[in-house]
PDB file of C-alpha atoms in Angstrom:
ATOM      1  CA  LEU A   1     101.968 114.201 103.056  1.00  0.00           C
ATOM      2  CA  GLY A   2     100.973 110.547 103.436  1.00  0.00           C
ATOM      3  CA  SER A   3     102.165 109.782  99.920  1.00  0.00           C
ATOM      4  CA  LEU A   4     105.505 111.397 100.704  1.00  0.00           C
ATOM      5  CA  PHE A   5     105.942 109.182 103.769  1.00  0.00           C
ATOM      6  CA  LEU A   6     105.137 106.180 101.599  1.00  0.00           C
ATOM      7  CA  LEU A   7     107.738 107.191  99.014  1.00  0.00           C
ATOM      8  CA  ARG A   8     110.319 107.673 101.759  1.00  0.00           C
ATOM      9  CA  GLY A   9     109.790 104.174 103.093  1.00  0.00           C
ATOM     10  CA  LYS A  10     107.776 105.136 106.167  1.00  0.00           C
ATOM     11  CA  PRO A  11     104.523 103.211 105.709  1.00  0.00           C
ATOM     12  CA  GLU A  12     103.443 103.553 109.359  1.00  0.00           C
ATOM     13  CA  GLU A  13     103.448 107.341 109.062  1.00  0.00           C
ATOM     14  CA  ALA A  14     101.787 107.085 105.656  1.00  0.00           C
ATOM     15  CA  VAL A  15      98.932 105.021 107.110  1.00  0.00           C
ATOM     16  CA  ARG A  16      98.363 107.563 109.863  1.00  0.00           C
ATOM     17  CA  HIS A  17      98.193 110.515 107.478  1.00  0.00           C
ATOM     18  CA  LEU A  18      96.285 108.788 104.682  1.00  0.00           C
ATOM     19  CA  ALA A  19      93.693 107.385 107.081  1.00  0.00           C
ATOM     20  CA  TRP A  20      93.111 110.958 108.242  1.00  0.00           C
ATOM     21  CA  VAL A  21      92.641 112.111 104.622  1.00  0.00           C
ATOM     22  CA  VAL A  22      90.203 109.293 103.868  1.00  0.00           C
ATOM     23  CA  SER A  23      88.175 110.089 106.987  1.00  0.00           C
ATOM     24  CA  ARG A  24      87.803 113.722 105.940  1.00  0.00           C
ATOM     25  CA  GLN A  25      87.628 113.325 102.170  1.00  0.00           C
ATOM     26  CA  PRO A  26      85.882 109.983 101.611  1.00  0.00           C
ATOM     27  CA  ARG A  27      85.640 110.482  97.848  1.00  0.00           C
ATOM     28  CA  GLN A  28      89.414 110.883  97.384  1.00  0.00           C
ATOM     29  CA  VAL A  29      90.285 107.826  95.268  1.00  0.00           C
ATOM     30  CA  ALA A  30      94.037 108.459  95.314  1.00  0.00           C
ATOM     31  CA  ALA A  31      94.059 108.476  99.112  1.00  0.00           C
ATOM     32  CA  TYR A  32      92.462 105.019  99.216  1.00  0.00           C
ATOM     33  CA  ILE A  33      94.957 103.726  96.660  1.00  0.00           C
ATOM     34  CA  ASN A  34      97.928 105.104  98.576  1.00  0.00           C
ATOM     35  CA  LEU A  35      96.533 103.920 101.907  1.00  0.00           C
ATOM     36  CA  GLY A  36      96.237 100.448 100.429  1.00  0.00           C
ATOM     37  CA  GLN A  37      99.821 100.608  99.237  1.00  0.00           C
ATOM     38  CA  ALA A  38     100.975 101.674 102.697  1.00  0.00           C
ATOM     39  CA  TYR A  39      99.138  98.745 104.273  1.00  0.00           C
ATOM     40  CA  ALA A  40     100.653  96.420 101.672  1.00  0.00           C
ATOM     41  CA  ALA A  41     104.130  97.720 102.539  1.00  0.00           C
ATOM     42  CA  LEU A  42     103.406  96.754 106.144  1.00  0.00           C
ATOM     43  CA  GLY A  43     102.367  93.257 105.071  1.00  0.00           C
ATOM     44  CA  LYS A  44      98.702  93.920 105.879  1.00  0.00           C
ATOM     45  CA  SER A  45      97.173  92.555 102.698  1.00  0.00           C
ATOM     46  CA  LEU A  46      93.581  92.360 103.953  1.00  0.00           C
ATOM     47  CA  GLN A  47      93.595  96.024 104.940  1.00  0.00           C
ATOM     48  CA  ALA A  48      95.269  96.926 101.651  1.00  0.00           C
ATOM     49  CA  GLN A  49      92.645  95.103  99.623  1.00  0.00           C
ATOM     50  CA  ALA A  50      89.844  96.753 101.609  1.00  0.00           C
ATOM     51  CA  GLN A  51      91.202 100.192 100.716  1.00  0.00           C
ATOM     52  CA  TRP A  52      91.597  99.263  97.061  1.00  0.00           C
ATOM     53  CA  ARG A  53      88.031  97.918  96.939  1.00  0.00           C
ATOM     54  CA  ALA A  54      86.832 101.220  98.417  1.00  0.00           C
ATOM     55  CA  ALA A  55      88.715 103.056  95.671  1.00  0.00           C
ATOM     56  CA  LEU A  56      87.180 100.781  93.035  1.00  0.00           C
ATOM     57  CA  ASP A  57      83.702 101.450  94.433  1.00  0.00           C
ATOM     58  CA  LEU A  58      84.328 105.160  93.850  1.00  0.00           C
ATOM     59  CA  ASP A  59      85.953 104.694  90.442  1.00  0.00           C
ATOM     60  CA  PRO A  60      84.946 101.351  88.881  1.00  0.00           C
ATOM     61  CA  GLN A  61      86.984 101.985  85.722  1.00  0.00           C
ATOM     62  CA  ASN A  62      90.265 102.684  87.528  1.00  0.00           C
ATOM     63  CA  THR A  63      92.785 100.333  85.941  1.00  0.00           C
ATOM     64  CA  GLN A  64      95.439 100.981  88.584  1.00  0.00           C
ATOM     65  CA  VAL A  65      93.134  99.747  91.330  1.00  0.00           C
ATOM     66  CA  LYS A  66      92.080  96.728  89.279  1.00  0.00           C
ATOM     67  CA  SER A  67      95.738  95.838  88.776  1.00  0.00           C
ATOM     68  CA  LEU A  68      96.522  96.202  92.482  1.00  0.00           C
ATOM     69  CA  LEU A  69      93.588  93.986  93.417  1.00  0.00           C
ATOM     70  CA  ASP A  70      94.578  91.372  90.834  1.00  0.00           C
ATOM     71  CA  ARG A  71      98.110  91.239  92.240  1.00  0.00           C
ATOM     72  CA  GLY A  72      96.758  90.891  95.771  1.00  0.00           C
ATOM     73  CA  LYS A  73      94.806  87.721  95.011  1.00  0.00           C
TER      74      LYS A  73
END
């Protein structure tokens, strides 16, 4: 649901839903990635990078996360 809000241009709603997912499924890499993208859409780059680093901690070989972090520097 959070990803759908993100795709529909509603990052505030996406953050709310994705934060809930992350709190209940802390090993869900995609949720961290999408949560980071929602924060980035809101102009909250520090929060976005924190979520992407959490995703990278779970999946160190994830090239999507590495690319997102590189762009955020």
